[in-house]
Amino acid sequence: MTGAIWNLLLGLAWVLLSGDFSGLNLLVGMVFGYIALVLIEPQVSALKGYPARIPRIIGFLGFFLKELVQANLRVAFDIVTPPWHMQPGVIAMPLSARTEMEITMVANLISLTPGTLSLDVSDDRKVLYIHAMFLDDEEELRRNLKEMEHRALELFR
């Protein structure tokens, strides 16, 4: 978290010093700030691991956008075509996430994807109950959801 704050502060300093108060200029400042933080990371222990986190975030965003588009297309196709292909059902997915923040993030990512909805977490916080619109292949759905959970948890580690 310290690295992100420093990156934002360096980006804001870039904006103030350049006098161009646009979003694009802030982005440029943050890119230059990121490069500076990568260079000084070995000397500053508070920045440990920060440079590796940004590529993981970008990779996750690409993965999630791909999943989001695929899910939207599948739901839209099912709505537009007369014989509905949906087979709704509820599954229990064992969680690798342990903290409240991790569980909340995984549950929200699943609910943001059309066709799936997080319903509940077990009392011991080890199982997430999910309603799926397309439960024709339960194992494939579990694999996809576990992949999303794994990629989301990589952002924290």
XYZ file of N, CA, C and O in Angstrom:
628
model
N 0.822 -1.191 0.000
C 0.000 0.000 0.000
C 0.864 1.252 0.000
O 0.515 2.239 -0.607
N 2.004 1.174 0.658
C 2.903 2.320 0.715
C 3.382 2.690 -0.687
O 3.464 3.870 -1.024
N 3.690 1.696 -1.502
C 4.149 1.953 -2.858
C 3.095 2.658 -3.692
O 3.406 3.573 -4.459
N 1.840 2.255 -3.557
C 0.761 2.886 -4.311
C 0.582 4.347 -3.905
O 0.351 5.212 -4.757
N 0.700 4.609 -2.622
C 0.574 5.998 -2.150
C 1.718 6.843 -2.690
O 1.505 7.969 -3.170
N 2.945 6.317 -2.621
C 4.089 7.050 -3.159
C 3.944 7.261 -4.663
O 4.275 8.330 -5.187
N 3.443 6.266 -5.359
C 3.245 6.404 -6.793
C 2.239 7.502 -7.102
O 2.443 8.318 -7.999
N 1.136 7.532 -6.361
C 0.135 8.578 -6.547
C 0.713 9.955 -6.221
O 0.481 10.923 -6.951
N 1.471 10.048 -5.136
C 2.079 11.336 -4.776
C 3.073 11.810 -5.838
O 3.121 13.009 -6.160
N 3.851 10.890 -6.381
C 4.779 11.265 -7.455
C 4.018 11.704 -8.702
O 4.421 12.653 -9.387
N 2.915 11.047 -9.001
C 2.084 11.457 -10.136
C 1.486 12.838 -9.925
O 1.454 13.666 -10.847
N 1.002 13.102 -8.705
C 0.452 14.424 -8.398
C 1.527 15.496 -8.447
O 1.276 16.620 -8.910
N 2.727 15.178 -7.976
C 3.835 16.128 -8.050
C 4.149 16.443 -9.514
O 4.408 17.604 -9.869
N 4.122 15.429 -10.372
C 4.349 15.640 -11.802
C 3.308 16.607 -12.371
O 3.635 17.522 -13.127
N 2.042 16.400 -11.999
C 0.965 17.263 -12.487
C 1.176 18.695 -12.013
O 1.054 19.650 -12.791
N 1.501 18.865 -10.738
C 1.704 20.213 -10.199
C 2.901 20.910 -10.835
O 2.831 22.102 -11.154
N 3.981 20.178 -11.017
C 5.189 20.794 -11.581
C 5.043 21.089 -13.076
O 5.620 22.059 -13.572
N 4.282 20.279 -13.796
C 4.125 20.515 -15.228
C 3.051 21.559 -15.519
O 3.062 22.177 -16.573
N 2.099 21.732 -14.600
C 1.039 22.717 -14.795
C -0.096 22.232 -15.677
O -1.031 22.976 -15.943
N -0.052 20.992 -16.129
C -1.114 20.425 -16.964
C -1.958 19.510 -16.079
O -1.528 18.427 -15.696
N -3.173 19.951 -15.759
C -4.019 19.232 -14.801
C -5.015 18.297 -15.498
O -6.189 18.275 -15.171
N -4.526 17.499 -16.434
C -5.389 16.550 -17.136
C -5.166 15.139 -16.586
O -4.138 14.839 -15.979
N -6.126 14.291 -16.840
C -6.019 12.902 -16.404
C -4.887 12.168 -17.098
O -4.198 11.337 -16.499
N -4.685 12.476 -18.384
C -3.607 11.848 -19.135
C -2.242 12.232 -18.566
O -1.351 11.399 -18.459
N -2.097 13.490 -18.168
C -0.835 13.933 -17.581
C -0.602 13.261 -16.218
O 0.531 12.929 -15.875
N -1.671 13.048 -15.451
C -1.539 12.319 -14.185
C -1.078 10.886 -14.447
O -0.212 10.361 -13.744
N -1.636 10.263 -15.484
C -1.228 8.908 -15.845
C 0.249 8.873 -16.238
O 0.987 7.975 -15.815
N 0.684 9.845 -17.010
C 2.098 9.924 -17.396
C 2.965 10.100 -16.149
O 4.002 9.447 -15.995
N 2.540 10.956 -15.244
C 3.283 11.159 -13.998
C 3.354 9.894 -13.163
O 4.386 9.601 -12.550
N 2.272 9.128 -13.150
C 2.275 7.880 -12.382
C 3.180 6.833 -13.029
O 3.809 6.047 -12.329
N 3.253 6.831 -14.369
C 4.165 5.911 -15.056
C 5.609 6.265 -14.710
O 6.423 5.393 -14.368
N 5.949 7.552 -14.769
C 7.295 7.977 -14.400
C 7.581 7.716 -12.920
O 8.676 7.319 -12.540
N 6.561 7.912 -12.074
C 6.708 7.610 -10.656
C 6.945 6.130 -10.420
O 7.760 5.743 -9.578
N 6.237 5.296 -11.172
C 6.426 3.846 -11.068
C 7.853 3.457 -11.447
O 8.488 2.658 -10.764
N 8.357 4.046 -12.520
C 9.730 3.765 -12.944
C 10.714 4.180 -11.852
O 11.658 3.444 -11.538
N 10.472 5.338 -11.249
C 11.353 5.797 -10.168
C 11.294 4.849 -8.970
O 12.322 4.516 -8.375
N 10.107 4.379 -8.639
C 9.962 3.461 -7.501
C 10.612 2.109 -7.791
O 11.165 1.479 -6.887
N 10.543 1.662 -9.036
C 11.218 0.411 -9.408
C 12.717 0.557 -9.210
O 13.400 -0.350 -8.710
N 13.248 1.721 -9.563
C 14.688 1.943 -9.445
C 15.169 2.032 -8.002
O 16.277 1.602 -7.688
N 14.326 2.586 -7.115
C 14.770 2.745 -5.725
C 14.292 1.621 -4.809
O 14.626 1.610 -3.627
N 13.529 0.668 -5.345
C 13.000 -0.418 -4.510
C 14.068 -1.170 -3.719
O 13.864 -1.462 -2.533
N 15.230 -1.488 -4.294
C 16.228 -2.221 -3.506
C 16.726 -1.469 -2.266
O 17.129 -2.086 -1.295
N 16.659 -0.157 -2.301
C 17.148 0.625 -1.169
C 16.074 0.945 -0.126
O 16.392 1.328 0.984
N 14.786 0.793 -0.485
C 13.692 1.155 0.421
C 12.892 -0.103 0.733
O 12.182 -0.635 -0.126
N 12.977 -0.559 1.965
C 12.314 -1.814 2.334
C 10.787 -1.713 2.288
O 10.103 -2.714 2.089
N 10.221 -0.520 2.459
C 8.770 -0.353 2.439
C 8.185 -0.600 1.042
O 6.994 -0.863 0.912
N 9.011 -0.530 0.023
C 8.546 -0.739 -1.347
C 8.695 -2.182 -1.816
O 8.426 -2.495 -2.967
N 9.105 -3.071 -0.927
C 9.372 -4.467 -1.288
C 8.145 -5.094 -1.959
O 7.050 -5.104 -1.407
N 8.329 -5.592 -3.164
C 7.261 -6.284 -3.882
C 6.323 -5.386 -4.662
O 5.511 -5.881 -5.435
N 6.400 -4.076 -4.490
C 5.475 -3.180 -5.189
C 5.622 -3.240 -6.709
O 4.617 -3.321 -7.416
N 6.828 -3.215 -7.255
C 6.940 -3.240 -8.723
C 6.326 -4.477 -9.368
O 5.834 -4.409 -10.485
N 6.311 -5.604 -8.690
C 5.729 -6.829 -9.268
C 4.204 -6.808 -9.221
O 3.549 -7.542 -9.955
N 3.627 -5.974 -8.373
C 2.181 -5.962 -8.204
C 1.467 -5.324 -9.400
O 0.394 -5.784 -9.799
N 2.041 -4.298 -9.982
C 1.387 -3.591 -11.090
C 1.164 -4.510 -12.302
O 0.054 -4.548 -12.842
N 2.173 -5.267 -12.752
C 1.897 -6.187 -13.874
C 0.828 -7.234 -13.537
O 0.040 -7.618 -14.406
N 0.771 -7.673 -12.272
C -0.276 -8.635 -11.880
C -1.656 -7.995 -11.956
O -2.624 -8.635 -12.364
N -1.759 -6.728 -11.555
C -3.043 -6.027 -11.617
C -3.489 -5.874 -13.062
O -4.648 -6.126 -13.404
N -2.558 -5.487 -13.940
C -2.890 -5.321 -15.353
C -3.297 -6.672 -15.961
O -4.279 -6.758 -16.706
N -2.575 -7.729 -15.625
C -2.929 -9.058 -16.107
C -4.298 -9.500 -15.621
O -5.087 -10.088 -16.367
N -4.601 -9.218 -14.346
C -5.904 -9.584 -13.799
C -7.019 -8.807 -14.479
O -8.076 -9.371 -14.779
N -6.801 -7.517 -14.717
C -7.832 -6.721 -15.378
C -8.126 -7.260 -16.776
O -9.289 -7.338 -17.184
N -7.077 -7.660 -17.512
C -7.284 -8.258 -18.827
C -8.063 -9.557 -18.731
O -9.005 -9.790 -19.502
N -7.695 -10.405 -17.771
C -8.390 -11.678 -17.563
C -9.853 -11.437 -17.205
O -10.763 -12.063 -17.767
N -10.111 -10.517 -16.273
C -11.475 -10.280 -15.815
C -12.336 -9.672 -16.924
O -13.505 -10.043 -17.076
N -11.764 -8.759 -17.708
C -12.530 -8.181 -18.814
C -12.900 -9.245 -19.842
O -14.012 -9.235 -20.378
N -11.978 -10.173 -20.113
C -12.272 -11.279 -21.033
C -13.422 -12.129 -20.486
O -14.367 -12.459 -21.206
N -13.361 -12.475 -19.204
C -14.428 -13.275 -18.579
C -15.750 -12.516 -18.591
O -16.808 -13.108 -18.816
N -15.697 -11.223 -18.356
C -16.896 -10.389 -18.326
C -17.560 -10.345 -19.701
O -18.786 -10.508 -19.808
N -16.780 -10.167 -20.741
C -17.321 -10.123 -22.103
C -17.915 -11.483 -22.479
O -19.028 -11.555 -23.020
N -17.200 -12.564 -22.173
C -17.716 -13.897 -22.495
C -19.029 -14.182 -21.777
O -19.976 -14.713 -22.365
N -19.108 -13.824 -20.505
C -20.332 -14.063 -19.735
C -21.482 -13.209 -20.269
O -22.621 -13.691 -20.369
N -21.205 -11.964 -20.607
C -22.248 -11.100 -21.169
C -22.765 -11.653 -22.486
O -23.975 -11.654 -22.732
N -21.867 -12.131 -23.344
C -22.285 -12.689 -24.626
C -23.125 -13.948 -24.436
O -24.120 -14.156 -25.135
N -22.737 -14.784 -23.484
C -23.486 -16.021 -23.239
C -24.891 -15.722 -22.727
O -25.876 -16.320 -23.179
N -24.998 -14.787 -21.785
C -26.315 -14.423 -21.250
C -27.152 -13.742 -22.333
O -28.339 -14.043 -22.499
N -26.550 -12.839 -23.098
C -27.283 -12.145 -24.165
C -27.775 -13.135 -25.215
O -28.923 -13.037 -25.678
N -26.932 -14.092 -25.591
C -27.345 -15.105 -26.569
C -28.526 -15.911 -26.047
O -29.465 -16.197 -26.782
N -28.491 -16.255 -24.778
C -29.578 -17.049 -24.204
C -30.874 -16.249 -24.148
O -31.956 -16.815 -24.322
N -30.773 -14.962 -23.930
C -31.981 -14.131 -23.874
C -32.575 -13.943 -25.262
O -33.783 -13.978 -25.446
N -31.724 -13.746 -26.261
C -32.183 -13.445 -27.613
C -32.748 -14.677 -28.320
O -33.712 -14.568 -29.071
N -32.182 -15.838 -28.089
C -32.661 -17.043 -28.767
C -33.892 -17.590 -28.054
O -33.929 -17.646 -26.824
N -34.914 -18.011 -28.823
C -36.173 -18.457 -28.206
C -36.054 -19.639 -27.239
O -36.531 -19.536 -26.124
N -35.448 -20.775 -27.587
C -35.384 -21.830 -26.559
C -34.241 -21.525 -25.587
O -33.067 -21.504 -25.965
N -34.583 -21.260 -24.373
C -33.559 -20.917 -23.383
C -32.699 -22.128 -23.077
O -33.186 -23.247 -22.907
N -31.392 -21.885 -22.958
C -30.434 -22.958 -22.700
C -29.975 -22.986 -21.245
O -29.164 -23.815 -20.882
N -30.497 -22.087 -20.458
C -30.021 -22.018 -19.074
C -30.487 -23.222 -18.265
O -31.560 -23.767 -18.491
N -29.614 -23.619 -17.340
C -29.928 -24.671 -16.368
C -29.462 -24.132 -15.012
O -28.339 -24.415 -14.576
N -30.290 -23.334 -14.343
C -29.850 -22.706 -13.091
C -29.673 -23.713 -11.964
O -30.274 -24.789 -11.964
N -28.809 -23.348 -11.049
C -28.570 -24.182 -9.884
C -27.625 -23.494 -8.915
O -27.070 -22.436 -9.209
N -27.456 -24.099 -7.763
C -26.580 -23.565 -6.718
C -25.461 -24.571 -6.479
O -25.710 -25.771 -6.381
N -24.228 -24.048 -6.401
C -23.087 -24.899 -6.094
C -22.382 -24.369 -4.851
O -22.515 -23.200 -4.501
N -21.646 -25.250 -4.215
C -20.800 -24.866 -3.080
C -19.352 -24.941 -3.560
O -18.905 -25.984 -4.027
N -18.650 -23.814 -3.459
C -17.261 -23.773 -3.905
C -16.339 -23.588 -2.697
O -16.470 -22.601 -1.967
N -15.422 -24.527 -2.460
C -14.460 -24.353 -1.369
C -13.577 -23.138 -1.644
O -13.141 -22.917 -2.769
N -13.348 -22.347 -0.611
C -12.574 -21.117 -0.763
C -11.122 -21.299 -0.362
O -10.818 -21.959 0.623
N -10.251 -20.684 -1.142
C -8.845 -20.556 -0.752
C -8.633 -19.248 -0.015
O -7.663 -19.087 0.720
N -9.529 -18.286 -0.230
C -9.457 -16.989 0.443
C -9.731 -17.184 1.931
O -10.600 -17.965 2.316
N -8.990 -16.468 2.763
C -9.142 -16.628 4.210
C -9.592 -15.357 4.921
O -10.386 -15.417 5.841
N -9.087 -14.196 4.525
C -9.447 -12.966 5.236
C -10.790 -12.450 4.728
O -11.241 -12.806 3.642
N -11.395 -11.582 5.512
C -12.681 -10.986 5.134
C -12.559 -10.222 3.815
O -13.429 -10.301 2.956
N -11.464 -9.499 3.655
C -11.264 -8.707 2.445
C -11.133 -9.606 1.213
O -11.710 -9.316 0.163
N -10.371 -10.690 1.335
C -10.200 -11.622 0.210
C -11.527 -12.267 -0.159
O -11.873 -12.360 -1.340
N -12.276 -12.730 0.836
C -13.568 -13.382 0.585
C -14.539 -12.400 -0.058
O -15.233 -12.732 -1.025
N -14.557 -11.169 0.432
C -15.443 -10.147 -0.128
C -15.082 -9.854 -1.576
O -15.963 -9.730 -2.441
N -13.795 -9.746 -1.858
C -13.372 -9.458 -3.230
C -13.759 -10.599 -4.173
O -14.294 -10.353 -5.257
N -13.514 -11.824 -3.769
C -13.851 -12.977 -4.612
C -15.367 -13.044 -4.828
O -15.834 -13.234 -5.958
N -16.138 -12.871 -3.770
C -17.597 -12.932 -3.887
C -18.115 -11.825 -4.798
O -19.022 -12.063 -5.620
N -17.556 -10.628 -4.688
C -18.004 -9.521 -5.543
C -17.608 -9.735 -6.999
O -18.379 -9.415 -7.904
N -16.419 -10.255 -7.245
C -16.013 -10.530 -8.624
C -16.920 -11.568 -9.267
O -17.278 -11.458 -10.442
N -17.298 -12.570 -8.506
C -18.210 -13.599 -9.022
C -19.579 -13.000 -9.304
O -20.192 -13.264 -10.344
N -20.058 -12.126 -8.410
C -21.371 -11.501 -8.607
C -21.359 -10.494 -9.749
O -22.394 -10.264 -10.378
N -20.215 -9.879 -10.028
C -20.128 -8.924 -11.140
C -20.208 -9.611 -12.496
O -20.574 -8.990 -13.485
N -19.860 -10.883 -12.546
C -19.891 -11.624 -13.802
C -21.323 -12.085 -14.070
O -21.906 -12.791 -13.256
N -21.902 -11.677 -15.194
C -23.284 -12.087 -15.497
C -23.434 -13.603 -15.537
O -22.579 -14.315 -16.056
N -24.525 -14.078 -14.966
C -24.793 -15.510 -14.948
C -24.411 -16.177 -13.645
O -24.754 -17.332 -13.424
N -23.683 -15.478 -12.784
C -23.319 -16.028 -11.472
C -23.623 -15.001 -10.396
O -23.540 -13.795 -10.631
N -23.957 -15.492 -9.219
C -24.278 -14.619 -8.089
C -23.844 -15.297 -6.800
O -24.224 -16.440 -6.534
N -23.042 -14.610 -6.020
C -22.635 -15.132 -4.714
C -23.812 -15.007 -3.764
O -24.386 -13.929 -3.617
N -24.154 -16.110 -3.127
C -25.312 -16.117 -2.239
C -24.936 -15.976 -0.771
O -25.512 -15.166 -0.055
N -23.968 -16.798 -0.333
C -23.659 -16.835 1.093
C -22.282 -17.458 1.296
O -21.770 -18.160 0.433
N -21.726 -17.195 2.458
C -20.468 -17.815 2.879
C -20.786 -18.655 4.101
O -21.564 -18.237 4.972
N -20.204 -19.836 4.171
C -20.453 -20.705 5.323
C -19.947 -20.046 6.599
O -19.123 -19.125 6.558
N -20.435 -20.515 7.729
C -20.054 -19.932 9.019
C -18.553 -20.043 9.289
O -17.967 -19.170 9.921
N -17.934 -21.117 8.804
C -16.494 -21.280 9.016
C -15.662 -20.580 7.934
O -14.440 -20.670 7.945
N -16.329 -19.870 7.010
C -15.693 -19.081 5.939
C -14.822 -19.934 5.019
O -13.834 -19.463 4.504
N -15.217 -21.175 4.802
C -14.445 -22.060 3.926
C -15.188 -22.416 2.648
O -14.600 -22.998 1.746
N -16.475 -22.076 2.567
C -17.290 -22.433 1.404
C -18.113 -21.217 0.984
O -18.709 -20.540 1.821
N -18.126 -20.969 -0.327
C -18.943 -19.898 -0.895
C -20.051 -20.557 -1.711
O -19.788 -21.411 -2.566
N -21.290 -20.172 -1.446
C -22.437 -20.707 -2.180
C -22.759 -19.753 -3.322
O -22.892 -18.543 -3.119
N -22.864 -20.315 -4.527
C -23.007 -19.510 -5.735
C -24.193 -20.010 -6.547
O -24.331 -21.214 -6.779
N -25.032 -19.085 -6.985
C -26.098 -19.416 -7.922
C -25.545 -19.190 -9.324
O -24.987 -18.143 -9.630
N -25.700 -20.202 -10.177
C -25.223 -20.111 -11.557
C -26.405 -20.264 -12.510
O -27.273 -21.115 -12.311
N -26.402 -19.438 -13.523
C -27.460 -19.485 -14.517
C -27.264 -20.672 -15.472
O -28.229 -21.240 -15.966
N -26.008 -21.042 -15.717
C -25.680 -22.139 -16.620
C -24.902 -23.198 -15.850
O -23.701 -23.101 -15.688
N -25.602 -24.200 -15.375
C -24.973 -25.252 -14.585
C -24.931 -26.555 -15.377
O -25.022 -27.634 -14.817
N -24.761 -26.437 -16.707
C -24.720 -27.632 -17.539
C -23.449 -28.435 -17.307
O -23.451 -29.652 -17.408
N -22.338 -27.773 -16.979
C -21.077 -28.464 -16.675
C -20.536 -27.898 -15.359
O -19.826 -26.899 -15.339
N -20.889 -28.548 -14.265
C -20.546 -28.046 -12.931
C -19.039 -27.987 -12.700
O -18.531 -27.035 -12.116
N -18.311 -28.981 -13.171
C -16.857 -29.006 -12.958
C -16.163 -27.883 -13.730
O -15.216 -27.276 -13.233
N -16.617 -27.616 -14.941
C -16.052 -26.515 -15.731
C -16.320 -25.172 -15.045
O -15.440 -24.312 -14.974
N -17.532 -25.004 -14.529
C -17.865 -23.778 -13.800
C -16.981 -23.634 -12.569
O -16.439 -22.554 -12.301
N -16.804 -24.710 -11.819
C -15.922 -24.671 -10.635
C -14.492 -24.292 -11.018
O -13.855 -23.501 -10.342
N -13.994 -24.898 -12.102
C -12.632 -24.575 -12.557
C -12.499 -23.097 -12.907
O -11.525 -22.452 -12.532
N -13.480 -22.563 -13.629
C -13.440 -21.149 -14.002
C -13.492 -20.237 -12.782
O -12.765 -19.243 -12.697
N -14.350 -20.574 -11.836
C -14.465 -19.751 -10.627
C -13.210 -19.854 -9.762
O -12.768 -18.861 -9.173
N -12.614 -21.043 -9.674
C -11.368 -21.196 -8.907
C -10.228 -20.427 -9.570
O -9.369 -19.859 -8.892
N -10.219 -20.404 -10.907
C -9.202 -19.633 -11.629
C -9.353 -18.146 -11.314
O -8.366 -17.444 -11.078
N -10.601 -17.666 -11.295
C -10.835 -16.259 -10.956
C -10.398 -15.977 -9.519
O -9.762 -14.960 -9.239
N -10.712 -16.892 -8.602
C -10.306 -16.715 -7.208
C -8.785 -16.703 -7.095
O -8.215 -15.837 -6.417
N -8.126 -17.636 -7.760
C -6.661 -17.713 -7.699
C -6.027 -16.423 -8.213
O -5.116 -15.875 -7.596
N -6.501 -15.928 -9.344
C -5.939 -14.695 -9.906
C -6.217 -13.494 -9.006
O -5.381 -12.597 -8.888
N -7.396 -13.455 -8.387
C -7.708 -12.343 -7.482
C -6.829 -12.390 -6.238
O -6.347 -11.346 -5.768
N -6.586 -13.582 -5.709
C -5.764 -13.699 -4.515
C -4.299 -13.367 -4.801
O -3.574 -12.940 -3.901
N -3.857 -13.571 -6.034
C -2.490 -13.210 -6.407
C -2.240 -11.715 -6.256
O -1.102 -11.294 -6.084
N -3.290 -10.925 -6.339
C -3.143 -9.469 -6.186
C -2.740 -9.099 -4.763
O -2.120 -8.060 -4.535
N -3.092 -9.930 -3.785
C -2.793 -9.637 -2.384
C -1.434 -10.175 -1.957
O -0.941 -9.828 -0.902
N -0.873 -11.085 -2.717
C 0.359 -11.735 -2.287
C 1.561 -11.262 -3.019
O 1.614 -10.524 -3.875
